[in-house]
Amino acid sequence: MSPDVDAILYRLAGMFNERSGFGVTDDTFHALSMLHRLGEPTWFALGDMDIGLHLLRSRLVHSGMRLTEAVADIAHRLAIDAAVLPMSDEPVRTRVLTDDGDLAMQRWFVEQKCAPPVRSLRYEGIEAAQPAPEVVQAVHDADAVVIGPSNPVLSIDPILTLLAPHLDRRRVIVVSPIVGGRSLKGPTVEMLRDLGEEPTTTGVAKHYARIARTVVIDPVDSATQA
Amino acid sequence: MSPDVDAILYRLAGMFNERSGFGVTDDTFHALSMLHRLGEPTWFALGDMDIGLHLLRSRLVHSGMRLTEAVADIAHRLAIDAAVLPMSDEPVRTRVLTDDGDLAMQRWFVEQKCAPPVRSLRYEGIEAAQPAPEVVQAVHDADAVVIGPSNPVLSIDPILTLLAPHLDRRRVIVVSPIVGGRSLKGPTVEMLRDLGEEPTTTGVAKHYARIARTVVIDPVDSATQA
């Protein structure tokens, strides 16, 4: 599973489930209902159409494709023109060390609904991972690299751990995920606070200071401009 | 996939799709519709609930279970009391050599609708396969071994290739799949004819002569009794 890469594929193909925030719109959950009957945990609501895509990707990767190639193949099959590039061909799994133990990221996020306070994050496999050649080439060729308003520690930092050496700070633009002290989506404010960072637009700017020269903020935060 | 073992599991669990002859009753095909959208062949109508069971079995086998153990685990989860035993823990794939080429059994059966005449059958992997200890024990302990009215060459022969040395002919009973010159189900008559065997109750009795002492036939075939 690569829920974030898939979210981008589904969005670009016009199939993204906006309401749930992942997977395919109007998906059904009959494979999951069978797994439930078989006594399996079903806290991760993987839809049937979503499983169809996972089955193809597994087959492509098992047949010898790198993940980057498999994602490009799937994007092509969905008539997506944009280049969708995972950060690496090697698996990297985010672990969340919480007051309730060391949890897989999706287990903390989905099953535990982000409730257990976060002590630290760990990216399992990151030491062995390399950015794929395609993604290194893409950031070298880019006029600008825009970092979306996503969770800086949960979603962006693992990518930066691999890609920071290849980024030209002058061409990197961050869109702040915090507006007026609240996160646009998800538990960004709570996580930054738990991890001892400043959960504000200023905190975001500090977090990315070594990576990006430009931070896009909302007019309501204009007083925080340096 | 193990469609025949699954058919037995589904039947014993009261979920078998009698109408299609495989899979789960009232299943949906949304994973398949995604695979179709992604340009994959979808001639094998694998349902969403069916995929749920396949995903669990794959996980169990990848986690180190033998196929026999995985099937027993799934049967237990479905509250099935009977012992459901595959013939082997090793994969064996039936290939059908036809006038249109060498086809995987399901491709000939499902995609080609049994149309290409059959020249011979081959069981890929059978040289390396062993019957699982559980199935050897089961036929040794059995008061009787009943071979159902299935296709002798397509369905039963691969099993007998492995199990014949462990069968006591006096305790083996075959139920004829041919009644009054017609097969109860599927292309048994056509296949036996294509392969140069006699497509009658008598032909069935000859086919199993070295394996079984008793052949159960329908009263309409009573004139064929030896």
Short mmCIF file of N, CA, C and O in Angstrom, two decimals, chain A residues 10 13 15 24 27-28 30-31 33-35 37-40 48-53 55-56 59 74 77-78, chain B residues 10 13 15 24 27-28 30-31 33-35 37-40 48-53 55-56 59 74 77-78:
data_model
loop_
_atom_site.label_atom_id
_atom_site.label_comp_id
_atom_site.label_asym_id
_atom_site.label_seq_id
_atom_site.Cartn_x
_atom_site.Cartn_y
_atom_site.Cartn_z
N TYR A 10 -5.42 9.13 -7.70
CA TYR A 10 -6.89 9.19 -7.76
C TYR A 10 -7.37 10.63 -7.99
O TYR A 10 -8.31 10.86 -8.74
N ALA A 13 -6.84 11.58 -11.54
CA ALA A 13 -7.74 10.83 -12.43
C ALA A 13 -9.20 11.17 -12.17
O ALA A 13 -10.10 10.59 -12.80
N MET A 15 -10.90 10.60 -9.40
CA MET A 15 -11.56 9.50 -8.68
C MET A 15 -11.38 9.61 -7.17
O MET A 15 -11.76 8.69 -6.44
N VAL A 24 -10.90 5.75 -3.28
CA VAL A 24 -11.68 6.04 -4.47
C VAL A 24 -13.10 6.43 -4.08
O VAL A 24 -13.69 5.83 -3.18
N ASP A 27 -16.43 3.94 -3.50
CA ASP A 27 -15.90 2.58 -3.41
C ASP A 27 -16.79 1.76 -2.48
O ASP A 27 -17.57 2.30 -1.68
N THR A 28 -16.68 0.42 -2.62
CA THR A 28 -17.39 -0.51 -1.74
C THR A 28 -16.37 -1.26 -0.90
O THR A 28 -15.17 -1.14 -1.12
N HIS A 30 -16.47 -4.84 0.13
CA HIS A 30 -16.89 -6.24 0.25
C HIS A 30 -15.72 -7.18 0.53
O HIS A 30 -15.89 -8.16 1.24
N ALA A 31 -14.55 -6.90 -0.01
CA ALA A 31 -13.37 -7.72 0.35
C ALA A 31 -13.12 -7.57 1.85
O ALA A 31 -12.85 -8.55 2.55
N SER A 33 -15.33 -6.85 4.13
CA SER A 33 -16.37 -7.53 4.91
C SER A 33 -16.06 -9.03 5.00
O SER A 33 -16.32 -9.66 6.04
N MET A 34 -15.48 -9.59 3.94
CA MET A 34 -15.05 -10.99 4.00
C MET A 34 -13.91 -11.13 5.02
O MET A 34 -13.92 -12.07 5.84
N LEU A 35 -12.95 -10.23 4.99
CA LEU A 35 -11.84 -10.31 5.95
C LEU A 35 -12.37 -10.16 7.38
O LEU A 35 -11.87 -10.81 8.30
N ARG A 37 -15.37 -11.14 8.38
CA ARG A 37 -15.97 -12.45 8.68
C ARG A 37 -14.91 -13.48 9.02
O ARG A 37 -15.13 -14.39 9.83
N LEU A 38 -13.72 -13.34 8.40
CA LEU A 38 -12.61 -14.27 8.65
C LEU A 38 -11.82 -13.89 9.91
O LEU A 38 -10.77 -14.49 10.18
N GLY A 39 -12.30 -12.89 10.63
CA GLY A 39 -11.67 -12.56 11.91
C GLY A 39 -10.47 -11.63 11.80
O GLY A 39 -9.72 -11.48 12.77
N GLU A 40 -10.28 -11.00 10.66
CA GLU A 40 -9.15 -10.10 10.48
C GLU A 40 -9.50 -8.68 10.96
O GLU A 40 -10.67 -8.28 10.89
N ASP A 48 -12.81 -1.83 -2.38
CA ASP A 48 -12.62 -2.86 -3.40
C ASP A 48 -11.88 -2.32 -4.62
O ASP A 48 -10.97 -2.97 -5.14
N MET A 49 -12.25 -1.13 -5.09
CA MET A 49 -11.56 -0.56 -6.26
C MET A 49 -10.11 -0.24 -5.91
O MET A 49 -9.19 -0.46 -6.70
N ASP A 50 -9.91 0.27 -4.70
CA ASP A 50 -8.57 0.54 -4.19
C ASP A 50 -7.73 -0.75 -4.22
O ASP A 50 -6.58 -0.76 -4.67
N ILE A 51 -8.32 -1.86 -3.77
CA ILE A 51 -7.62 -3.15 -3.78
C ILE A 51 -7.27 -3.54 -5.22
O ILE A 51 -6.19 -4.07 -5.47
N GLY A 52 -8.16 -3.25 -6.17
CA GLY A 52 -7.86 -3.55 -7.57
C GLY A 52 -6.56 -2.90 -8.00
O GLY A 52 -5.69 -3.54 -8.60
N LEU A 53 -6.38 -1.62 -7.65
CA LEU A 53 -5.14 -0.94 -8.00
C LEU A 53 -3.95 -1.52 -7.25
O LEU A 53 -2.87 -1.72 -7.82
N LEU A 55 -3.57 -4.58 -6.28
CA LEU A 55 -3.23 -5.88 -6.88
C LEU A 55 -2.36 -5.69 -8.13
O LEU A 55 -1.38 -6.40 -8.33
N LEU A 56 -2.73 -4.69 -8.95
CA LEU A 56 -1.93 -4.44 -10.15
C LEU A 56 -0.53 -3.98 -9.77
O LEU A 56 0.47 -4.47 -10.30
N ARG A 59 1.62 -6.77 -8.60
CA ARG A 59 2.04 -7.61 -9.71
C ARG A 59 3.18 -6.95 -10.49
O ARG A 59 4.16 -7.60 -10.85
N ILE A 74 0.97 2.95 -13.94
CA ILE A 74 -0.42 3.10 -13.51
C ILE A 74 -0.97 4.48 -13.88
O ILE A 74 -2.10 4.62 -14.35
N ARG A 77 -1.87 4.41 -17.42
CA ARG A 77 -3.12 3.66 -17.64
C ARG A 77 -4.34 4.49 -17.26
O ARG A 77 -5.43 4.27 -17.78
N LEU A 78 -4.16 5.43 -16.31
CA LEU A 78 -5.27 6.28 -15.89
C LEU A 78 -5.32 7.59 -16.70
O LEU A 78 -6.06 8.50 -16.35
N TYR B 10 -16.42 -22.50 0.47
CA TYR B 10 -17.63 -21.67 0.35
C TYR B 10 -18.89 -22.53 0.47
O TYR B 10 -19.86 -22.13 1.09
N ALA B 13 -19.45 -23.51 4.02
CA ALA B 13 -19.81 -22.34 4.83
C ALA B 13 -21.15 -21.74 4.40
O ALA B 13 -21.59 -20.72 4.94
N MET B 15 -21.83 -20.36 1.48
CA MET B 15 -21.63 -19.12 0.73
C MET B 15 -21.38 -19.36 -0.75
O MET B 15 -21.05 -18.43 -1.48
N VAL B 24 -18.24 -16.68 -4.40
CA VAL B 24 -19.17 -16.42 -3.31
C VAL B 24 -20.50 -15.90 -3.88
O VAL B 24 -20.51 -15.10 -4.82
N ASP B 27 -21.61 -11.95 -4.74
CA ASP B 27 -20.38 -11.17 -4.71
C ASP B 27 -20.48 -10.02 -5.70
O ASP B 27 -21.31 -10.02 -6.61
N THR B 28 -19.62 -9.01 -5.49
CA THR B 28 -19.54 -7.87 -6.42
C THR B 28 -18.17 -7.90 -7.10
O THR B 28 -17.30 -8.69 -6.74
N HIS B 30 -16.01 -5.02 -8.00
CA HIS B 30 -15.51 -3.64 -8.12
C HIS B 30 -13.99 -3.57 -8.24
O HIS B 30 -13.46 -2.70 -8.91
N ALA B 31 -13.27 -4.49 -7.56
CA ALA B 31 -11.81 -4.54 -7.76
C ALA B 31 -11.53 -4.86 -9.23
O ALA B 31 -10.66 -4.26 -9.86
N SER B 33 -13.46 -4.22 -11.77
CA SER B 33 -13.80 -3.09 -12.65
C SER B 33 -12.65 -2.07 -12.65
O SER B 33 -12.36 -1.45 -13.67
N MET B 34 -11.97 -1.92 -11.49
CA MET B 34 -10.78 -1.05 -11.46
C MET B 34 -9.68 -1.65 -12.33
O MET B 34 -9.04 -0.93 -13.12
N LEU B 35 -9.45 -2.95 -12.21
CA LEU B 35 -8.42 -3.59 -13.04
C LEU B 35 -8.76 -3.45 -14.54
O LEU B 35 -7.88 -3.24 -15.37
N ARG B 37 -10.44 -0.93 -15.83
CA ARG B 37 -10.11 0.46 -16.15
C ARG B 37 -8.61 0.64 -16.34
O ARG B 37 -8.14 1.48 -17.12
N LEU B 38 -7.82 -0.14 -15.59
CA LEU B 38 -6.36 -0.05 -15.67
C LEU B 38 -5.81 -0.87 -16.85
O LEU B 38 -4.60 -1.02 -16.98
N GLY B 39 -6.71 -1.43 -17.66
CA GLY B 39 -6.26 -2.12 -18.87
C GLY B 39 -5.86 -3.56 -18.67
O GLY B 39 -5.24 -4.17 -19.54
N GLU B 40 -6.21 -4.13 -17.52
CA GLU B 40 -5.86 -5.53 -17.25
C GLU B 40 -6.92 -6.47 -17.82
O GLU B 40 -8.09 -6.11 -17.91
N ASP B 48 -15.16 -9.51 -5.21
CA ASP B 48 -14.52 -8.75 -4.14
C ASP B 48 -14.39 -9.57 -2.86
O ASP B 48 -13.35 -9.57 -2.21
N MET B 49 -15.44 -10.30 -2.48
CA MET B 49 -15.36 -11.12 -1.26
C MET B 49 -14.36 -12.25 -1.46
O MET B 49 -13.57 -12.58 -0.56
N ASP B 50 -14.36 -12.83 -2.66
CA ASP B 50 -13.39 -13.86 -3.02
C ASP B 50 -11.96 -13.31 -2.85
O ASP B 50 -11.08 -13.97 -2.28
N ILE B 51 -11.73 -12.10 -3.32
CA ILE B 51 -10.42 -11.47 -3.18
C ILE B 51 -10.06 -11.31 -1.70
O ILE B 51 -8.91 -11.50 -1.31
N GLY B 52 -11.05 -10.97 -0.86
CA GLY B 52 -10.80 -10.86 0.58
C GLY B 52 -10.20 -12.14 1.12
O GLY B 52 -9.18 -12.12 1.84
N LEU B 53 -10.77 -13.28 0.76
CA LEU B 53 -10.23 -14.57 1.21
C LEU B 53 -8.84 -14.82 0.62
O LEU B 53 -7.94 -15.29 1.33
N LEU B 55 -6.62 -12.64 -0.16
CA LEU B 55 -5.65 -11.78 0.51
C LEU B 55 -5.22 -12.40 1.84
O LEU B 55 -4.04 -12.40 2.18
N LEU B 56 -6.19 -12.94 2.59
CA LEU B 56 -5.84 -13.58 3.86
C LEU B 56 -4.95 -14.80 3.61
O LEU B 56 -3.93 -14.97 4.27
N ARG B 59 -1.47 -13.87 2.81
CA ARG B 59 -0.76 -13.40 4.00
C ARG B 59 -0.34 -14.59 4.87
O ARG B 59 0.80 -14.64 5.36
N ILE B 74 -8.38 -21.10 7.64
CA ILE B 74 -9.53 -20.40 7.05
C ILE B 74 -10.82 -21.19 7.30
O ILE B 74 -11.85 -20.60 7.64
N ARG B 77 -11.89 -20.45 10.73
CA ARG B 77 -12.46 -19.11 10.83
C ARG B 77 -13.89 -19.07 10.28
O ARG B 77 -14.70 -18.24 10.69
N LEU B 78 -14.20 -19.96 9.30
CA LEU B 78 -15.55 -20.00 8.72
C LEU B 78 -16.45 -20.99 9.46
O LEU B 78 -17.53 -21.32 9.00
#
